[in-house]
Short mmCIF file of N, CA, C and O in Angstrom, two decimals:
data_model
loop_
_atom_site.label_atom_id
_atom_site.label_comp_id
_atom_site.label_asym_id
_atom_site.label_seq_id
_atom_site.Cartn_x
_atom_site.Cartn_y
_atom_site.Cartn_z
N UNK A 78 13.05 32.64 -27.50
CA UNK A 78 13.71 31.84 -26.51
C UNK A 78 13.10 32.06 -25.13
O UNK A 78 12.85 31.10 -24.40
N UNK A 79 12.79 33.57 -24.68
CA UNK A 79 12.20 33.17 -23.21
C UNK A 79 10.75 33.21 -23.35
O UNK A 79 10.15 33.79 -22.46
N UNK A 80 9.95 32.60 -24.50
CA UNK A 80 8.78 31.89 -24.26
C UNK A 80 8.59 30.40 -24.11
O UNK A 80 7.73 29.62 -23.71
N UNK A 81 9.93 30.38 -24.67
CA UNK A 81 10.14 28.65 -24.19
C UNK A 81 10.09 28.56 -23.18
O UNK A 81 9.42 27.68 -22.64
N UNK A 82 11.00 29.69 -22.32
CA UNK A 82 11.85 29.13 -21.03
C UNK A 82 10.90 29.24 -19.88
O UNK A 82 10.93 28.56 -18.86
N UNK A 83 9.66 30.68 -20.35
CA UNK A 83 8.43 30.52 -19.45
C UNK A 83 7.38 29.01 -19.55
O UNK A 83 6.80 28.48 -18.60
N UNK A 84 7.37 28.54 -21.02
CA UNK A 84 6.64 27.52 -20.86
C UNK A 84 6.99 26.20 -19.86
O UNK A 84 6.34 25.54 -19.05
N UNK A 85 8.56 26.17 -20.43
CA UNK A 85 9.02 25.00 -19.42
C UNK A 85 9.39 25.36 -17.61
O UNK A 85 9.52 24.47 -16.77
N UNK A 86 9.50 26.56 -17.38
CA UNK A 86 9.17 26.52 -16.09
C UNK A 86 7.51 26.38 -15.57
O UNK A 86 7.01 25.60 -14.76
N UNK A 87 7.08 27.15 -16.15
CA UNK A 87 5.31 26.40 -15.75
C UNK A 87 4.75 25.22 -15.87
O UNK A 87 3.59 24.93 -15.55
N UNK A 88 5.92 24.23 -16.53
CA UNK A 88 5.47 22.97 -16.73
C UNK A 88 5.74 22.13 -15.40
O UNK A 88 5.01 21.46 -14.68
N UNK A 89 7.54 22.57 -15.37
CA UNK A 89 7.91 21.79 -14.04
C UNK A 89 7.43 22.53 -12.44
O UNK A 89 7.77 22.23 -11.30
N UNK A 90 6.52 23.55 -12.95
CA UNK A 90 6.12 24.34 -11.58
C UNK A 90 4.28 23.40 -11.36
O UNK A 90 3.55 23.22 -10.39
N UNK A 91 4.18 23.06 -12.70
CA UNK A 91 2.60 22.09 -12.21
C UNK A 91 2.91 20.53 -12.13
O UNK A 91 2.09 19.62 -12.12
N UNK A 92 4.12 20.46 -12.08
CA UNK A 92 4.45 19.15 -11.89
C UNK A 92 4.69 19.16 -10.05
O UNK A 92 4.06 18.52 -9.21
N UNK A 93 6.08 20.34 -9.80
CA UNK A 93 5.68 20.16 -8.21
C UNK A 93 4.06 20.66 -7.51
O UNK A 93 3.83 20.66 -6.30
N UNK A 94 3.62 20.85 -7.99
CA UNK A 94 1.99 21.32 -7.67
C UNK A 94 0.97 20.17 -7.64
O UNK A 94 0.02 20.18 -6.85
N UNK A 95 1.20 19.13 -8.57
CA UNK A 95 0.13 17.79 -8.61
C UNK A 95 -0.14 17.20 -7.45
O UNK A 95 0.68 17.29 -6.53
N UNK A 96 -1.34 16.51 -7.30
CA UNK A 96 -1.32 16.08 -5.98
C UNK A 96 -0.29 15.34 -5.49
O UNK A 96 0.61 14.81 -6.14
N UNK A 97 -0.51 15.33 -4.15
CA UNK A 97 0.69 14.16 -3.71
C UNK A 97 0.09 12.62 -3.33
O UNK A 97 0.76 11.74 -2.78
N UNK A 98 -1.49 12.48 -3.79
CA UNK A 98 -2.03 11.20 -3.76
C UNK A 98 -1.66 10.34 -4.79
O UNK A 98 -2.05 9.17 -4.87
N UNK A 99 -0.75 10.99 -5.75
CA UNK A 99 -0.51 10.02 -6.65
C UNK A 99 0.55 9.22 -6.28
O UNK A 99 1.34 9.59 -5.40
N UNK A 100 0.69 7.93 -6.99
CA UNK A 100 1.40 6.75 -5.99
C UNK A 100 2.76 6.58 -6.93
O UNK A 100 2.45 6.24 -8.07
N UNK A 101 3.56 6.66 -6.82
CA UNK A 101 4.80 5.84 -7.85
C UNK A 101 4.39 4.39 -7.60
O UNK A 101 4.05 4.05 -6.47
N UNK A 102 4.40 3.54 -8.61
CA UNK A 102 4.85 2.18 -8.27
C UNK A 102 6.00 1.60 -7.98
O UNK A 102 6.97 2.28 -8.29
N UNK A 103 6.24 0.51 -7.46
CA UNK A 103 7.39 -0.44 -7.58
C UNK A 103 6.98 -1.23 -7.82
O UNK A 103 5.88 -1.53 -7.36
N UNK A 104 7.69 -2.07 -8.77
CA UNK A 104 7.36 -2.91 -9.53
C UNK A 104 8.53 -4.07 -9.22
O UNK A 104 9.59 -3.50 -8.98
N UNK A 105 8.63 -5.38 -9.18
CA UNK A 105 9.59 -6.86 -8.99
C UNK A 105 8.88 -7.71 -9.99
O UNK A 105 7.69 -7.88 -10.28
N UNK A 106 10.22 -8.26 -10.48
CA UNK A 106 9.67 -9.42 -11.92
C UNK A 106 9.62 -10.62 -11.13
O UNK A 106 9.57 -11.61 -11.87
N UNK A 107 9.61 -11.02 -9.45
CA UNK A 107 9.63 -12.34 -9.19
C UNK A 107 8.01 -11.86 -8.11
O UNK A 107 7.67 -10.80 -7.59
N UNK A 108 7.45 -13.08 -8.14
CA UNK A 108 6.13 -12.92 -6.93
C UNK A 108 6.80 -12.98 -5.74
O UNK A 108 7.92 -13.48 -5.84
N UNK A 109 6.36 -12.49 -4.22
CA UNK A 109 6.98 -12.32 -3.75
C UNK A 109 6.56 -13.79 -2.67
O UNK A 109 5.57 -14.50 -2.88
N UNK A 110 7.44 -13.99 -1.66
CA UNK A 110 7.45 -15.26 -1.17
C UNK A 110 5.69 -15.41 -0.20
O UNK A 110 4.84 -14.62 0.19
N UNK A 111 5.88 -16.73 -0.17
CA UNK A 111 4.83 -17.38 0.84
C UNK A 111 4.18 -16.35 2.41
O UNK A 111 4.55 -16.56 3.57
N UNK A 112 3.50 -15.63 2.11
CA UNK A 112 3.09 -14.76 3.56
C UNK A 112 3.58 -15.74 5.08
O UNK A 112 3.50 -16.97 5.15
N UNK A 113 4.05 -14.86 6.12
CA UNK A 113 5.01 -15.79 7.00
C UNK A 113 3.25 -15.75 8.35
O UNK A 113 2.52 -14.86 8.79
N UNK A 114 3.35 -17.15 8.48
CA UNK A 114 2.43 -17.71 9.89
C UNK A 114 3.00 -16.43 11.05
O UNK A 114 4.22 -16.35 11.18
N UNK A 115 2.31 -15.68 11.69
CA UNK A 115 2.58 -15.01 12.86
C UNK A 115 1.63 -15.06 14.01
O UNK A 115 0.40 -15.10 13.91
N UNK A 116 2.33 -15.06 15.13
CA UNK A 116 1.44 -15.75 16.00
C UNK A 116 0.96 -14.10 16.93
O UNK A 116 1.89 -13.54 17.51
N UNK A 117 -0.24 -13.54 16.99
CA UNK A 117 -0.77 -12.34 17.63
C UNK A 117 -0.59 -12.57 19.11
O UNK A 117 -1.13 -13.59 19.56
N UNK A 118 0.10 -11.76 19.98
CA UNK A 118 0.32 -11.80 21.14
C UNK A 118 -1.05 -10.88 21.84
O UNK A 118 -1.74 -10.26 21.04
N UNK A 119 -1.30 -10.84 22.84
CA UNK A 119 -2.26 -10.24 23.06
C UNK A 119 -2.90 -8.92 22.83
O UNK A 119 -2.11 -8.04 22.48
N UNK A 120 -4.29 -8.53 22.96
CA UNK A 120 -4.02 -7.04 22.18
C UNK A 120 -3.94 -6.10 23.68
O UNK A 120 -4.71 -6.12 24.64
N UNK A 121 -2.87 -5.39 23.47
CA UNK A 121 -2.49 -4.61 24.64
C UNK A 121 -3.09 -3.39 25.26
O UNK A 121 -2.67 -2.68 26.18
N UNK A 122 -4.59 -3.30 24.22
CA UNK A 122 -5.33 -2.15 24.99
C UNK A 122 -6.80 -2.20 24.23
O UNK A 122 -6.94 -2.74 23.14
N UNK A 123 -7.88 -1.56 24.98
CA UNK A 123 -8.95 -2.31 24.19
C UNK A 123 -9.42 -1.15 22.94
O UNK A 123 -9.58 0.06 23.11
N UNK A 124 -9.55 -1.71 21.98
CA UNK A 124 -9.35 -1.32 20.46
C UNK A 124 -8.64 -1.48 19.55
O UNK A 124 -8.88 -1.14 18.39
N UNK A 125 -7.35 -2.19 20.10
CA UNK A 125 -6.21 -2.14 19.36
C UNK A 125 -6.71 -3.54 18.01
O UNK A 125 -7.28 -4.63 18.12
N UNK A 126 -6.00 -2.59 16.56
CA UNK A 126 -5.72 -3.72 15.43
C UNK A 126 -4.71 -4.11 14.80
O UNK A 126 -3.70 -3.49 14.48
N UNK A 127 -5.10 -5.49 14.59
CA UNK A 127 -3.67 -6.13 14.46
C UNK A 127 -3.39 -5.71 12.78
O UNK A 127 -4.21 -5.97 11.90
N UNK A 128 -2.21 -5.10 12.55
CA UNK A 128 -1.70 -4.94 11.00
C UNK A 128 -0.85 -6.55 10.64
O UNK A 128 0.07 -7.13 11.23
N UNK A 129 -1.49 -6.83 9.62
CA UNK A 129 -0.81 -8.21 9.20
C UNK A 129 0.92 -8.20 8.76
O UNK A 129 1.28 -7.32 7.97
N UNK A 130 1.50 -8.77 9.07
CA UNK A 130 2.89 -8.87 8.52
C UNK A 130 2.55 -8.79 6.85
O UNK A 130 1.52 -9.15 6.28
N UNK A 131 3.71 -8.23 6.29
CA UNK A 131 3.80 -8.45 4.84
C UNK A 131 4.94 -7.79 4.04
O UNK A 131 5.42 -6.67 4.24
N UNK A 132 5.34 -8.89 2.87
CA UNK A 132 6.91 -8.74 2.21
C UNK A 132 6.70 -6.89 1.80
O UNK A 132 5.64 -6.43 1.40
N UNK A 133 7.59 -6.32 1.95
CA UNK A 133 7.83 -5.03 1.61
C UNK A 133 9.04 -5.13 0.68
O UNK A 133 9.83 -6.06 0.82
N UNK A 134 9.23 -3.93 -0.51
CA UNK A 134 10.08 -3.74 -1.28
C UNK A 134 11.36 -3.53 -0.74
O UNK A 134 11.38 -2.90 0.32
N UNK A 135 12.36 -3.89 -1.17
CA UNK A 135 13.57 -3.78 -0.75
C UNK A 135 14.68 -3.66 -1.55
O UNK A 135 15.60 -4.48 -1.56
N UNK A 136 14.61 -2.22 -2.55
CA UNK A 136 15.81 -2.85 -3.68
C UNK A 136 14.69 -3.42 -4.85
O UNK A 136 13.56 -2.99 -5.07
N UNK A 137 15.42 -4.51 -5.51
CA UNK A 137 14.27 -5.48 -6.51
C UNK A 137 14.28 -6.69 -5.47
O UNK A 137 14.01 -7.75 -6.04
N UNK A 138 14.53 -6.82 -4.09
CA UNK A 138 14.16 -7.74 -3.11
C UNK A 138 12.95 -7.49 -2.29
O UNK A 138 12.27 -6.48 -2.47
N UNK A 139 12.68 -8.41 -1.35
CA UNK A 139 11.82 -8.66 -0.64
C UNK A 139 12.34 -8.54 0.60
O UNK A 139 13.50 -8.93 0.72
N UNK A 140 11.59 -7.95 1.94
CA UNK A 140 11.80 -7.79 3.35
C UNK A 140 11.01 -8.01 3.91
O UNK A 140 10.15 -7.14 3.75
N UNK A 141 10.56 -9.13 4.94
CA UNK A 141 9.43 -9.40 5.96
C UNK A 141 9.29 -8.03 6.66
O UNK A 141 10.35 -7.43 6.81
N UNK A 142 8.13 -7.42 7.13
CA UNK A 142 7.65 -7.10 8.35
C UNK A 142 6.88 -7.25 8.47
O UNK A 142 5.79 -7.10 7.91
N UNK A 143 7.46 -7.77 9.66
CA UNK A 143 6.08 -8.45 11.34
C UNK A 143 5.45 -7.30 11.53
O UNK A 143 5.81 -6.13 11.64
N UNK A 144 3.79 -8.18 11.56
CA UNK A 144 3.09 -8.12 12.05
C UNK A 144 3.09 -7.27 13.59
O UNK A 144 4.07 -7.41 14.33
N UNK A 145 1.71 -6.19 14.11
CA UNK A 145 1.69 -5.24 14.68
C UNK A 145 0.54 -5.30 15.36
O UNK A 145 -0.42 -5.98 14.98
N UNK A 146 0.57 -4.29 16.85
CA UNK A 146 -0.96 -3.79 16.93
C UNK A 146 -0.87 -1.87 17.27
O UNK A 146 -0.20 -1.14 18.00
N UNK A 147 -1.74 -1.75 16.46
CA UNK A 147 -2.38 -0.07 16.17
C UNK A 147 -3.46 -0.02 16.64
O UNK A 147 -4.26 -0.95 16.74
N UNK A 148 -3.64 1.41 17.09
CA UNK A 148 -4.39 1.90 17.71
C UNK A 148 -4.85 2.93 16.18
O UNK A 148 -4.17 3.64 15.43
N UNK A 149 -6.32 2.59 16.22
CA UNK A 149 -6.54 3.24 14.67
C UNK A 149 -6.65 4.76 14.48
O UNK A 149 -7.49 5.25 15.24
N UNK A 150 -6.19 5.43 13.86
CA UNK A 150 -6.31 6.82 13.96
C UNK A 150 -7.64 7.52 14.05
O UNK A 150 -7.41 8.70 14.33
N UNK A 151 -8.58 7.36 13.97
CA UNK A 151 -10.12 7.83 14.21
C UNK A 151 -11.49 6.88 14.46
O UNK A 151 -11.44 5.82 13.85
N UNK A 152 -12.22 7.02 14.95
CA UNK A 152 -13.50 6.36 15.02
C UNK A 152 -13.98 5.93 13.81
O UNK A 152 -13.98 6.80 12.93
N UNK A 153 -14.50 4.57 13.42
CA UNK A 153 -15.05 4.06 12.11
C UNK A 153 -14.03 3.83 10.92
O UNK A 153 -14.19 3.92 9.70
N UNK A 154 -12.40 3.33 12.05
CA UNK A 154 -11.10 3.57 10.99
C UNK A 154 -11.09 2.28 10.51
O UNK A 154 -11.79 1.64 11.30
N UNK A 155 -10.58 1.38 9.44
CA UNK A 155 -10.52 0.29 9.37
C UNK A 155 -8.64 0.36 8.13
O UNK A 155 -8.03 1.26 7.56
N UNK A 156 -8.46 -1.05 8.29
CA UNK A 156 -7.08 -0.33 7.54
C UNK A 156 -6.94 -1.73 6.33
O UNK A 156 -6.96 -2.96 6.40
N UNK A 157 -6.81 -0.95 5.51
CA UNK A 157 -6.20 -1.99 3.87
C UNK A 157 -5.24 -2.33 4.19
O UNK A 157 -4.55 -1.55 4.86
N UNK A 158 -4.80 -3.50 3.90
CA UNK A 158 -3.43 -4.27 4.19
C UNK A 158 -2.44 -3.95 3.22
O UNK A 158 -2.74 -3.50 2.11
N UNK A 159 -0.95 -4.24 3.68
CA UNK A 159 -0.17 -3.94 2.59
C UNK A 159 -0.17 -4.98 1.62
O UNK A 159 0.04 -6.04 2.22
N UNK A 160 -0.35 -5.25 -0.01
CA UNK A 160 -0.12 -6.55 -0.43
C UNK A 160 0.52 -6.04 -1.71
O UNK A 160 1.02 -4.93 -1.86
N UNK A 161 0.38 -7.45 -2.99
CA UNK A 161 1.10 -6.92 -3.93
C UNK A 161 0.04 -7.86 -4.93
O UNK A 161 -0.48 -8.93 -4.61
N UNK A 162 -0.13 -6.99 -6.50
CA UNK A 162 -0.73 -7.43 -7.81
C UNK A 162 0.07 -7.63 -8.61
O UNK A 162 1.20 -7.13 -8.62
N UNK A 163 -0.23 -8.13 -9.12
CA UNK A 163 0.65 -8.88 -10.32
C UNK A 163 0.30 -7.84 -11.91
O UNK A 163 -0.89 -7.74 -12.20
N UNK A 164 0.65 -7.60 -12.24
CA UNK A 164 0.56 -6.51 -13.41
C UNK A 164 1.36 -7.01 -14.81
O UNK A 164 1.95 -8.09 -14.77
N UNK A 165 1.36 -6.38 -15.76
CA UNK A 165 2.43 -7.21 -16.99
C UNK A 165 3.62 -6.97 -16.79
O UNK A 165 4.52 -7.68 -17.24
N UNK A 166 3.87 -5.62 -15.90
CA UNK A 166 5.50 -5.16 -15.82
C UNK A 166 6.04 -5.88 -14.81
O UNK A 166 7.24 -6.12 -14.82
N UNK A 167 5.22 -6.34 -13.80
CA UNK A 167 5.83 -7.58 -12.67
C UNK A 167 4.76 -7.19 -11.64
O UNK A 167 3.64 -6.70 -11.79
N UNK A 168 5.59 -7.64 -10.36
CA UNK A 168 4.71 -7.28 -9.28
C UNK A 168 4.63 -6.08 -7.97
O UNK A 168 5.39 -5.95 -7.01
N UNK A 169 3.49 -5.35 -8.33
CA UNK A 169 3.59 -4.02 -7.94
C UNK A 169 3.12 -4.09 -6.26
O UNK A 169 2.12 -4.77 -5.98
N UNK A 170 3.73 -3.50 -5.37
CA UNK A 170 3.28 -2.69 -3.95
C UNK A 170 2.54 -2.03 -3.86
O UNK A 170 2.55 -1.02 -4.56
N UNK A 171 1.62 -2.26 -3.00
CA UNK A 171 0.41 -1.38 -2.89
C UNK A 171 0.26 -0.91 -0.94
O UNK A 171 -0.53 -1.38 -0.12
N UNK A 172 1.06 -0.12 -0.79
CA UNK A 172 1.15 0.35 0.92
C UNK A 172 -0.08 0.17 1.79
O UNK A 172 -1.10 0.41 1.15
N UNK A 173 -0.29 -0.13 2.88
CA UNK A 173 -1.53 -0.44 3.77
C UNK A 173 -1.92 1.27 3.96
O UNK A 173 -1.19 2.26 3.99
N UNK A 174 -3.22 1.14 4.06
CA UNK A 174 -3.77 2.54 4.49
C UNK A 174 -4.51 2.48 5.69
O UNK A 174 -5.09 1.39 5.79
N UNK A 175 -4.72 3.29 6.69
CA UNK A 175 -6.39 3.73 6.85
C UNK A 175 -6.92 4.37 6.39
O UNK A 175 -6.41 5.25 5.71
N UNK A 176 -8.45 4.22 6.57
CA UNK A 176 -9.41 4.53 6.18
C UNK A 176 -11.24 4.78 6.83
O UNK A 176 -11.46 4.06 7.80
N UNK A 177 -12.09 5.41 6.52
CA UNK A 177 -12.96 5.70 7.08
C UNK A 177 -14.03 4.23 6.71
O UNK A 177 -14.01 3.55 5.69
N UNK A 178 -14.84 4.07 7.81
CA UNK A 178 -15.53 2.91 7.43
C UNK A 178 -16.78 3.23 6.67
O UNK A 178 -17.04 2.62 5.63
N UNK A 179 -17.51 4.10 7.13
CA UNK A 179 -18.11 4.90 6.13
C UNK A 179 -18.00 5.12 4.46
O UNK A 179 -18.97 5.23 3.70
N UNK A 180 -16.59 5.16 4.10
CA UNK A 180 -16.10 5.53 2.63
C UNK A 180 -15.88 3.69 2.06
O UNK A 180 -15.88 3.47 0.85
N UNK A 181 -15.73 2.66 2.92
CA UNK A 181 -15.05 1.29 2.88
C UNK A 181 -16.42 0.70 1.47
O UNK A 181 -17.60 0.40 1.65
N UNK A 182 -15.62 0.75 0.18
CA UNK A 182 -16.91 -0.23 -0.57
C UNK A 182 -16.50 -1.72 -1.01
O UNK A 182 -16.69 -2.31 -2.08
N UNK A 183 -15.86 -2.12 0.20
CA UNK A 183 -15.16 -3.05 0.51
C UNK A 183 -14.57 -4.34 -0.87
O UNK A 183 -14.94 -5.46 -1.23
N UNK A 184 -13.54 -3.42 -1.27
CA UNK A 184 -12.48 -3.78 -2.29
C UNK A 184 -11.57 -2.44 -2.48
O UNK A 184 -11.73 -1.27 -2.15
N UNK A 185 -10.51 -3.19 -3.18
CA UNK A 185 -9.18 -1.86 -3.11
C UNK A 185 -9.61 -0.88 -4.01
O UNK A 185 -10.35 -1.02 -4.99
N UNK A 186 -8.92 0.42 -3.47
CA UNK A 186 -9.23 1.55 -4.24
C UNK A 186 -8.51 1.70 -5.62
O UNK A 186 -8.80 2.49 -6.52
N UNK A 187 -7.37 0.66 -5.59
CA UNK A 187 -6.51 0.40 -7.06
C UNK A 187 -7.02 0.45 -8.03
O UNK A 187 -7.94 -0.36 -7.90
N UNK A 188 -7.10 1.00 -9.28
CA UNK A 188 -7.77 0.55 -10.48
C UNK A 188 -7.27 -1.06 -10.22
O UNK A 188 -6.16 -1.43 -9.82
N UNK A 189 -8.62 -2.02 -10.63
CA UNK A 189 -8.27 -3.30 -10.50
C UNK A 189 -8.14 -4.05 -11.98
O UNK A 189 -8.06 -5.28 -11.99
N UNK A 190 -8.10 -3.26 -13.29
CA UNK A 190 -8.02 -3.44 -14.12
C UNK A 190 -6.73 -3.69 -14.75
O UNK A 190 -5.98 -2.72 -14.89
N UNK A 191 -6.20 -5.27 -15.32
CA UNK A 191 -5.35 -5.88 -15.78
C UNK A 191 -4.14 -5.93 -15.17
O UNK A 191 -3.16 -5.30 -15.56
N UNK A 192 -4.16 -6.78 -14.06
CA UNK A 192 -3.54 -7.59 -13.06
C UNK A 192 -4.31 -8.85 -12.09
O UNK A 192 -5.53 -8.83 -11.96
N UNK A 193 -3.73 -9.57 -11.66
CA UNK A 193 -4.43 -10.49 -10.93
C UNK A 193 -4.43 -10.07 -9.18
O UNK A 193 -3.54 -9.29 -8.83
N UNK A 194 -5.04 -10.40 -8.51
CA UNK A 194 -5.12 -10.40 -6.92
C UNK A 194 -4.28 -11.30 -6.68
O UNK A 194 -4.41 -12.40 -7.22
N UNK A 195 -3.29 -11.04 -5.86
CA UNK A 195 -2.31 -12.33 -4.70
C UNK A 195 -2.37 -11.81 -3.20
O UNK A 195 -1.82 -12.45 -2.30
#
């Protein structure tokens, strides 16, 4: 019995240990609505980038947020937008990042294998 009880604590002790780059999904069985027209107000300092508005998870709903301007966290930063793929289980969130422009092989870092782009 307590070789069990050592195995299963070392199990759930490399479970809190895994990286924390790994992503949970969320997943919605409806696509999410029409991206909303936003109109960019000026950029308020020189460098600033505009983050695109986009539906965020909410529940199994959908929530607009507007559109932004950032100041990018480092030199050669460029930033992935937030969007969503379509997958067989429904449609998954994929959070905006930055990123180094240097590392950019300009497509998502998602496995892009069996889902569509929206």
């Amino acid at each position: 019995m307590r070789k069990s009880s050592l195995i299963l604590s070392a199990v759930l002790l490399a479970g809190f240990a895994a990286p924390a780059v790994a992503q949970v999904g969320v997943y919605i069985g409806t696509p999410p609505p029409p991206l909303r027209y936003e109109v960019r107000g000026p950029e308020p300092y020189p460098g600033a980038y505009w983050i695109e508005g986009y539906w965020a998870p909410d529940g199994r709903h959908y929530r607009w947020v507007r559109g932004h301007w950032e100041r990018p966290p480092y030199a050669n930063a460029y930033y992935t937008h937030d969007h969503w793929d379509h997958y067989r289980e429904g449609w998954r969130y994929h959070r905006g990042r930055w990123d180094r422009d240097d590392d950019h092989d300009h497509r998502d870092h998602d496995d892009d294998r069996g889902h569509d782009r929206h």
